[in-house]
Amino acid sequence: FSCSACRASSDEKPGKFQPPPKPVIIDKLKQIEERRFLSPEFIPPRGRTDPLKFFIERKDMIQRRKVFNIPEFYVGSILAVTTADLYAKDKVNRFVGICIQRGGKGLGATFVLRNVIENQGVEICYELYNPRIQAIEVLKLEKRLDDNLMYLRDALPEYSTFDVNMKPETRLDHEEIPINKLQVRMKPKPWSKRWERPKYNIKGIKFELPEKVMKEAQKWSQPWLEFDMLREYDTSKIEEKIWKEVNEGLKK
Amino acid sequence: GEMRLSVAAAISHGRVFRRLGLGPRSRLDLLRNLVTALVRHERIEAPWARADEMRGYAERLIDYAKLGDTNERAMRMADFWLTEKDLIHKLFKVLAPRFQPHPGSYTRLLQIPNRDGLDRAKMAVIELKGNP
């Protein structure tokens, strides 16, 4: 790589040095900033409790996150969790599964992983901030059509089986987590919950039930609920504040 | 035998909504009628409990109206909450600009002497601020 080639192409006075054009990096920075993920357990629930309690909890959560990395994941992503276990051979216990729900707020935040091992469905509820957890790896990061995949219990077992020795999938782009629009097929009818009812608002099941049953289920729909303004919880401003707080805490 | 030494108390344990009318649909319909009346007359007399429930919904409705006429969600909310369709126009064109400078409370709730009839109910006057 010689400078003489540059000078020949520029066709100017031989002494003048033209600096190469600056590469445009602004776009990528903007894109990274646009996609922010605030873990749902940071957002305090609506209630009459003292905000001081949430502040103290958030301080502890940030402290734990500095020591141990909790990756970004959603309901429907496949995770592998290794916990410390006194009575296992290697003192560690590794479980791979799909995240079906994320519950709890603050330090008690949990996530349930489901997998089918040797024809037996297993669900384990882990706490995110449990000190016994040694590592959380995201094997496949993706979103599903619903927030709560409890219906996988009544779906055919093939939808809940995941390979225990699956390799982590690397994601090159730093934006747009893929939404898996899979429609799950269910086992025959006696289900643990009546998933066809509008109360659950499930979009990820392929209902093969007769029309009569679907219409019957719509009887339980409450169309006035979406217009009930006082039930809405607008978290945008709260999220902004908490995002700043968490970022500052993590940077220190 | 064992006696029940304590009285069973009706504790709502943090429920925010009052039980009005025949059920949740009926409660919303009742409050909807009151909100429509408030937008039309800007000052109404109603039982205190209903006025109190209604206050929250009226203020949120005005917040939605502030989002603007073109907003799809705001239009659907106004369409549901105001039964008389000429009032939707009044909401967006008159009330929204009137309350644009104020960030919060747009209503005033004051108690009046009990109702004259047999039930002696606790009545209140609810009005929008800045009414003529």
Short mmCIF file of C-alpha atoms in Angstrom, two decimals:
data_model
loop_
_atom_site.label_atom_id
_atom_site.label_comp_id
_atom_site.label_asym_id
_atom_site.label_seq_id
_atom_site.Cartn_x
_atom_site.Cartn_y
_atom_site.Cartn_z
CA PHE A 1 0.00 0.00 0.00
CA SER A 2 1.92 3.07 -1.24
CA CYS A 3 1.10 6.76 -1.04
CA SER A 4 2.31 7.40 -4.58
CA ALA A 5 -0.74 5.62 -6.00
CA CYS A 6 -3.04 8.03 -4.09
CA ARG A 7 -1.16 11.05 -5.36
CA ALA A 8 -1.36 9.83 -8.98
CA SER A 9 -5.15 9.39 -8.78
CA SER A 10 -5.79 12.80 -7.13
CA ASP A 11 -4.10 14.76 -9.99
CA GLU A 12 -3.14 17.73 -7.81
CA LYS A 13 0.13 19.46 -6.86
CA PRO A 14 2.56 16.70 -5.83
CA GLY A 15 3.29 18.31 -2.39
CA LYS A 16 -0.33 18.56 -1.24
CA PHE A 17 -1.55 15.79 0.94
CA GLN A 18 -5.25 15.00 0.74
CA PRO A 19 -6.48 13.11 3.76
CA PRO A 20 -8.68 10.09 2.91
CA PRO A 21 -12.44 10.71 3.36
CA LYS A 22 -13.70 9.93 6.85
CA PRO A 23 -15.71 6.68 6.99
CA VAL A 24 -19.35 7.18 7.98
CA ILE A 25 -19.73 5.45 11.38
CA ILE A 26 -22.69 7.53 12.60
CA ASP A 27 -25.37 5.15 11.28
CA LYS A 28 -24.28 2.08 13.26
CA LEU A 29 -24.05 4.04 16.53
CA LYS A 30 -27.55 5.38 16.02
CA GLN A 31 -28.88 1.90 15.30
CA ILE A 32 -27.30 0.41 18.42
CA GLU A 33 -28.77 3.20 20.54
CA GLU A 34 -32.23 2.83 19.02
CA ARG A 35 -32.57 -0.75 20.16
CA ARG A 36 -32.55 -0.69 23.92
CA PHE A 37 -33.55 -3.61 26.00
CA LEU A 38 -34.57 -3.03 29.59
CA SER A 39 -35.15 -6.32 31.39
CA PRO A 40 -38.82 -6.43 32.45
CA GLU A 41 -38.06 -7.06 36.13
CA PHE A 42 -36.67 -3.52 36.50
CA ILE A 43 -40.05 -1.92 35.84
CA PRO A 44 -41.86 -1.54 39.19
CA PRO A 45 -45.47 -2.74 39.29
CA ARG A 46 -48.29 -0.25 39.74
CA GLY A 47 -49.21 -0.02 43.40
CA ARG A 48 -48.98 1.91 46.61
CA THR A 49 -45.54 0.72 47.74
CA ASP A 50 -42.73 3.13 48.53
CA PRO A 51 -40.45 3.79 45.54
CA LEU A 52 -37.52 3.56 47.97
CA LYS A 53 -37.99 -0.21 48.08
CA PHE A 54 -37.64 -0.41 44.29
CA PHE A 55 -34.64 1.90 44.35
CA ILE A 56 -32.81 -0.28 46.85
CA GLU A 57 -33.73 -3.42 44.90
CA ARG A 58 -32.45 -1.88 41.68
CA LYS A 59 -29.15 -1.01 43.35
CA ASP A 60 -28.75 -4.63 44.40
CA MET A 61 -29.74 -5.87 40.94
CA ILE A 62 -27.14 -3.61 39.29
CA GLN A 63 -24.52 -4.84 41.77
CA ARG A 64 -25.26 -8.44 40.84
CA ARG A 65 -25.22 -7.65 37.13
CA LYS A 66 -21.77 -6.13 37.41
CA VAL A 67 -20.41 -9.37 38.81
CA PHE A 68 -22.43 -11.80 36.68
CA ASN A 69 -23.62 -11.20 33.15
CA ILE A 70 -27.35 -11.71 32.61
CA PRO A 71 -27.87 -11.67 28.83
CA GLU A 72 -30.82 -10.24 27.01
CA PHE A 73 -33.46 -12.85 26.25
CA TYR A 74 -37.18 -13.06 25.60
CA VAL A 75 -39.94 -15.59 26.08
CA GLY A 76 -39.33 -18.16 23.36
CA SER A 77 -35.54 -18.03 23.35
CA ILE A 78 -33.57 -21.15 24.15
CA LEU A 79 -31.26 -20.85 27.14
CA ALA A 80 -28.74 -23.04 28.95
CA VAL A 81 -28.37 -22.45 32.68
CA THR A 82 -25.62 -23.94 34.86
CA THR A 83 -26.26 -23.90 38.61
CA ALA A 84 -24.12 -25.00 41.52
CA ASP A 85 -25.36 -28.31 42.86
CA LEU A 86 -23.82 -29.99 45.93
CA TYR A 87 -24.90 -33.51 45.06
CA ALA A 88 -24.10 -33.62 41.34
CA LYS A 89 -20.91 -35.28 40.16
CA ASP A 90 -19.19 -32.12 38.89
CA LYS A 91 -20.91 -29.84 41.40
CA VAL A 92 -22.64 -28.11 38.45
CA ASN A 93 -25.99 -28.84 36.88
CA ARG A 94 -26.69 -27.73 33.31
CA PHE A 95 -30.25 -27.41 31.95
CA VAL A 96 -31.23 -26.39 28.44
CA GLY A 97 -34.76 -25.26 27.64
CA ILE A 98 -37.08 -22.76 26.04
CA CYS A 99 -38.17 -19.86 28.18
CA ILE A 100 -41.94 -20.05 28.57
CA GLN A 101 -42.57 -17.24 31.00
CA ARG A 102 -40.79 -14.46 32.83
CA GLY A 103 -42.38 -13.54 36.12
CA GLY A 104 -41.74 -11.50 39.22
CA LYS A 105 -40.27 -8.05 39.66
CA GLY A 106 -37.11 -6.88 41.36
CA LEU A 107 -34.71 -9.41 42.85
CA GLY A 108 -37.26 -12.21 42.82
CA ALA A 109 -37.55 -12.21 39.05
CA THR A 110 -37.87 -15.73 37.65
CA PHE A 111 -37.97 -17.47 34.31
CA VAL A 112 -39.29 -20.93 33.56
CA LEU A 113 -37.38 -23.17 31.15
CA ARG A 114 -39.10 -26.13 29.54
CA ASN A 115 -37.64 -29.14 27.78
CA VAL A 116 -38.65 -32.73 27.10
CA ILE A 117 -35.98 -35.20 28.30
CA GLU A 118 -36.46 -38.91 27.60
CA ASN A 119 -40.16 -38.43 26.84
CA GLN A 120 -40.74 -36.58 30.11
CA GLY A 121 -41.58 -32.87 30.04
CA VAL A 122 -39.51 -30.94 32.56
CA GLU A 123 -40.02 -27.33 33.60
CA ILE A 124 -37.59 -25.61 35.92
CA CYS A 125 -38.20 -22.16 37.39
CA TYR A 126 -34.92 -20.29 37.91
CA GLU A 127 -34.43 -17.01 39.69
CA LEU A 128 -32.38 -14.51 37.68
CA TYR A 129 -30.53 -13.15 40.69
CA ASN A 130 -29.91 -16.44 42.48
CA PRO A 131 -26.24 -16.56 43.55
CA ARG A 132 -26.12 -20.32 42.84
CA ILE A 133 -26.44 -19.75 39.12
CA GLN A 134 -22.98 -19.95 37.53
CA ALA A 135 -23.77 -19.09 33.92
CA ILE A 136 -26.66 -18.25 31.61
CA GLU A 137 -26.06 -18.69 27.87
CA VAL A 138 -28.48 -17.80 25.16
CA LEU A 139 -28.36 -20.59 22.60
CA LYS A 140 -30.96 -19.04 20.32
CA LEU A 141 -32.36 -15.55 20.74
CA GLU A 142 -35.83 -15.10 19.34
CA LYS A 143 -39.28 -13.88 20.19
CA ARG A 144 -42.58 -15.68 19.80
CA LEU A 145 -46.08 -14.41 19.10
CA ASP A 146 -47.11 -14.56 22.79
CA ASP A 147 -45.72 -13.45 26.11
CA ASN A 148 -46.52 -16.69 27.84
CA LEU A 149 -45.92 -20.08 26.27
CA MET A 150 -47.67 -22.16 28.94
CA TYR A 151 -49.73 -23.77 26.19
CA LEU A 152 -46.67 -25.80 25.23
CA ARG A 153 -47.72 -28.17 28.01
CA ASP A 154 -50.76 -29.10 25.96
CA ALA A 155 -48.99 -29.03 22.63
CA LEU A 156 -47.40 -32.00 20.91
CA PRO A 157 -44.08 -32.83 22.61
CA GLU A 158 -42.08 -32.18 19.45
CA TYR A 159 -42.57 -28.43 19.99
CA SER A 160 -40.89 -28.53 23.40
CA THR A 161 -37.93 -30.82 22.66
CA PHE A 162 -34.58 -29.15 22.28
CA ASP A 163 -31.18 -30.76 21.95
CA VAL A 164 -29.24 -30.62 25.20
CA ASN A 165 -25.91 -30.28 23.38
CA MET A 166 -27.11 -27.57 21.04
CA LYS A 167 -24.43 -25.10 19.98
CA PRO A 168 -25.02 -21.40 20.69
CA GLU A 169 -26.19 -19.58 17.59
CA THR A 170 -24.14 -16.46 16.91
CA ARG A 171 -26.09 -13.42 15.80
CA LEU A 172 -24.21 -11.12 13.47
CA ASP A 173 -26.61 -8.19 13.21
CA HIS A 174 -27.04 -6.01 16.23
CA GLU A 175 -30.68 -5.33 15.58
CA GLU A 176 -34.06 -6.94 14.95
CA ILE A 177 -34.51 -10.01 17.06
CA PRO A 178 -36.40 -12.49 14.84
CA ILE A 179 -40.04 -13.21 15.70
CA ASN A 180 -40.86 -16.87 15.23
CA LYS A 181 -44.41 -16.98 13.86
CA LEU A 182 -44.77 -20.67 14.54
CA GLN A 183 -48.35 -21.93 14.97
CA VAL A 184 -48.25 -24.83 17.39
CA ARG A 185 -50.46 -27.91 17.02
CA MET A 186 -52.10 -29.20 20.18
CA LYS A 187 -52.89 -32.56 21.73
CA PRO A 188 -56.60 -33.60 21.80
CA LYS A 189 -58.89 -31.50 23.88
CA PRO A 190 -58.78 -31.87 27.65
CA TRP A 191 -56.16 -29.12 28.17
CA SER A 192 -54.89 -27.71 31.44
CA LYS A 193 -56.44 -24.33 30.58
CA ARG A 194 -58.99 -23.39 27.94
CA TRP A 195 -56.52 -21.72 25.61
CA GLU A 196 -59.13 -20.87 22.98
CA ARG A 197 -60.77 -18.30 25.29
CA PRO A 198 -60.07 -14.65 24.48
CA LYS A 199 -58.84 -14.01 28.04
CA TYR A 200 -55.50 -15.63 27.19
CA ASN A 201 -55.22 -13.86 23.85
CA ILE A 202 -53.00 -16.53 22.32
CA LYS A 203 -51.88 -16.07 18.76
CA GLY A 204 -49.42 -18.91 18.49
CA ILE A 205 -51.74 -21.93 18.37
CA LYS A 206 -53.20 -23.49 15.26
CA PHE A 207 -56.68 -24.27 16.58
CA GLU A 208 -58.11 -27.28 14.79
CA LEU A 209 -61.33 -27.09 16.81
CA PRO A 210 -64.80 -26.90 15.17
CA GLU A 211 -66.29 -23.45 14.49
CA LYS A 212 -69.00 -24.01 17.11
CA VAL A 213 -66.41 -24.33 19.88
CA MET A 214 -64.57 -21.18 18.76
CA LYS A 215 -67.84 -19.21 18.72
CA GLU A 216 -68.75 -20.60 22.13
CA ALA A 217 -65.41 -19.40 23.46
CA GLN A 218 -66.04 -15.86 22.16
CA LYS A 219 -68.96 -15.64 24.62
CA TRP A 220 -66.36 -15.02 27.33
CA SER A 221 -64.80 -12.10 25.52
CA GLN A 222 -65.00 -8.79 27.33
CA PRO A 223 -64.90 -6.14 24.58
CA TRP A 224 -65.12 -3.33 27.10
CA LEU A 225 -61.78 -4.25 28.69
CA GLU A 226 -59.67 -2.59 26.00
CA PHE A 227 -61.57 0.67 26.51
CA ASP A 228 -61.17 0.66 30.26
CA MET A 229 -58.67 3.50 30.47
CA LEU A 230 -57.78 3.23 34.13
CA ARG A 231 -56.35 -0.26 33.68
CA GLU A 232 -53.62 0.94 31.34
CA TYR A 233 -50.13 1.28 32.81
CA ASP A 234 -48.02 3.64 30.76
CA THR A 235 -44.40 2.75 31.45
CA SER A 236 -42.59 4.91 28.89
CA LYS A 237 -41.45 7.66 31.27
CA ILE A 238 -40.64 5.24 34.07
CA GLU A 239 -38.62 3.13 31.63
CA GLU A 240 -36.61 6.16 30.49
CA LYS A 241 -35.62 7.00 34.05
CA ILE A 242 -34.78 3.45 34.97
CA TRP A 243 -32.79 2.96 31.75
CA LYS A 244 -30.61 5.95 32.60
CA GLU A 245 -30.18 4.78 36.17
CA VAL A 246 -29.22 1.25 35.16
CA ASN A 247 -26.78 2.42 32.52
CA GLU A 248 -25.06 4.78 34.89
CA GLY A 249 -24.87 2.06 37.51
CA LEU A 250 -23.36 -0.44 35.10
CA LYS A 251 -20.80 1.98 33.73
CA LYS A 252 -19.26 2.76 37.11
CA GLY B 1 -67.62 -26.31 70.16
CA GLU B 2 -65.51 -23.23 69.20
CA MET B 3 -66.94 -19.74 68.98
CA ARG B 4 -66.01 -17.31 66.30
CA LEU B 5 -64.49 -14.54 68.38
CA SER B 6 -63.66 -12.10 65.61
CA VAL B 7 -66.05 -10.50 63.17
CA ALA B 8 -65.52 -11.24 59.49
CA ALA B 9 -64.54 -7.90 57.90
CA ALA B 10 -65.03 -7.02 54.25
CA ILE B 11 -61.50 -5.96 53.23
CA SER B 12 -60.94 -5.12 49.58
CA HIS B 13 -57.14 -5.64 49.74
CA GLY B 14 -56.05 -2.90 47.39
CA ARG B 15 -58.83 -3.01 44.80
CA VAL B 16 -59.08 0.37 43.07
CA PHE B 17 -62.40 0.03 41.27
CA ARG B 18 -65.73 0.39 43.02
CA ARG B 19 -68.55 -2.08 42.29
CA LEU B 20 -71.30 -0.03 40.61
CA GLY B 21 -74.39 -1.20 38.72
CA LEU B 22 -75.01 -4.82 37.75
CA GLY B 23 -71.50 -5.88 36.74
CA PRO B 24 -68.30 -4.65 35.06
CA ARG B 25 -70.09 -3.92 31.75
CA SER B 26 -72.90 -2.13 33.57
CA ARG B 27 -70.39 -0.13 35.62
CA LEU B 28 -68.63 1.06 32.49
CA ASP B 29 -71.94 1.93 30.82
CA LEU B 30 -73.02 3.98 33.86
CA LEU B 31 -69.74 5.86 33.92
CA ARG B 32 -69.91 6.34 30.17
CA ASN B 33 -73.30 8.05 30.46
CA LEU B 34 -71.93 10.32 33.17
CA VAL B 35 -68.85 11.20 31.09
CA THR B 36 -71.07 12.05 28.10
CA ALA B 37 -73.23 14.25 30.32
CA LEU B 38 -70.14 15.98 31.72
CA VAL B 39 -68.78 16.74 28.27
CA ARG B 40 -72.16 18.08 27.18
CA HIS B 41 -73.07 20.20 30.22
CA GLU B 42 -69.60 20.71 31.80
CA ARG B 43 -71.10 20.62 35.28
CA ILE B 44 -73.21 17.80 36.65
CA GLU B 45 -74.62 16.54 39.93
CA ALA B 46 -74.28 12.87 40.67
CA PRO B 47 -73.80 10.49 43.61
CA TRP B 48 -70.32 11.04 45.06
CA ALA B 49 -69.05 7.52 44.42
CA ARG B 50 -70.02 7.62 40.73
CA ALA B 51 -68.55 11.09 40.30
CA ASP B 52 -65.30 9.96 41.90
CA GLU B 53 -64.99 6.94 39.57
CA MET B 54 -65.93 9.08 36.62
CA ARG B 55 -63.30 11.69 37.38
CA GLY B 56 -60.44 9.37 36.53
CA TYR B 57 -61.98 8.30 33.24
CA ALA B 58 -62.84 11.88 32.24
CA GLU B 59 -59.29 13.07 32.84
CA ARG B 60 -57.79 10.17 30.87
CA LEU B 61 -60.24 10.86 28.05
CA ILE B 62 -59.03 14.45 27.86
CA ASP B 63 -55.42 13.17 27.82
CA TYR B 64 -56.32 10.98 24.85
CA ALA B 65 -58.03 13.93 23.17
CA LYS B 66 -54.84 15.94 23.57
CA LEU B 67 -53.04 13.36 21.40
CA GLY B 68 -55.02 14.77 18.48
CA ASP B 69 -57.82 14.16 16.07
CA THR B 70 -55.78 12.11 13.61
CA ASN B 71 -54.73 9.51 16.21
CA GLU B 72 -56.60 6.27 15.53
CA ARG B 73 -56.59 5.13 19.14
CA ALA B 74 -57.81 8.48 20.45
CA MET B 75 -60.69 8.40 17.98
CA ARG B 76 -61.74 4.88 19.00
CA MET B 77 -61.64 5.79 22.69
CA ALA B 78 -63.71 8.92 22.11
CA ASP B 79 -66.12 6.91 19.97
CA PHE B 80 -66.65 4.39 22.77
CA TRP B 81 -66.84 6.83 25.67
CA LEU B 82 -69.09 9.51 24.16
CA THR B 83 -72.44 8.12 23.14
CA GLU B 84 -73.56 11.33 21.42
CA LYS B 85 -71.44 11.75 18.33
CA ASP B 86 -71.56 15.56 18.17
CA LEU B 87 -69.71 15.60 21.47
CA ILE B 88 -66.66 13.94 19.90
CA HIS B 89 -66.26 17.07 17.81
CA LYS B 90 -66.63 19.25 20.90
CA LEU B 91 -64.06 17.13 22.75
CA PHE B 92 -61.36 17.43 20.12
CA LYS B 93 -62.01 21.00 18.98
CA VAL B 94 -62.99 22.79 22.21
CA LEU B 95 -61.87 20.85 25.27
CA ALA B 96 -58.47 19.63 24.04
CA PRO B 97 -57.14 23.13 23.18
CA ARG B 98 -58.65 24.54 26.37
CA PHE B 99 -56.70 22.09 28.53
CA GLN B 100 -53.55 22.02 26.40
CA PRO B 101 -51.51 24.25 28.79
CA HIS B 102 -52.52 22.28 31.92
CA PRO B 103 -50.55 19.08 32.58
CA GLY B 104 -52.92 17.39 35.01
CA SER B 105 -56.27 17.78 36.74
CA TYR B 106 -59.04 19.14 34.55
CA THR B 107 -61.97 18.49 36.87
CA ARG B 108 -63.17 19.71 40.21
CA LEU B 109 -65.17 17.56 42.62
CA LEU B 110 -67.16 19.19 45.43
CA GLN B 111 -69.64 17.67 47.83
CA ILE B 112 -73.17 19.04 48.23
CA PRO B 113 -75.85 18.34 50.89
CA ASN B 114 -77.44 14.89 50.76
CA ARG B 115 -80.05 14.09 48.14
CA ASP B 116 -83.65 15.19 49.00
CA GLY B 117 -85.36 11.88 48.26
CA LEU B 118 -85.77 8.85 50.52
CA ASP B 119 -82.22 7.51 50.07
CA ARG B 120 -80.32 10.63 51.37
CA ALA B 121 -77.42 9.74 49.10
CA LYS B 122 -74.08 11.58 49.30
CA MET B 123 -74.12 13.84 46.24
CA ALA B 124 -71.34 15.73 44.52
CA VAL B 125 -70.88 18.28 41.76
CA ILE B 126 -68.22 17.53 39.17
CA GLU B 127 -67.23 20.23 36.71
CA LEU B 128 -64.59 20.84 34.11
CA LYS B 129 -62.30 23.73 34.99
CA GLY B 130 -62.67 26.87 32.92
CA ASN B 131 -66.32 26.34 32.05
CA PRO B 132 -68.43 29.42 31.28
#
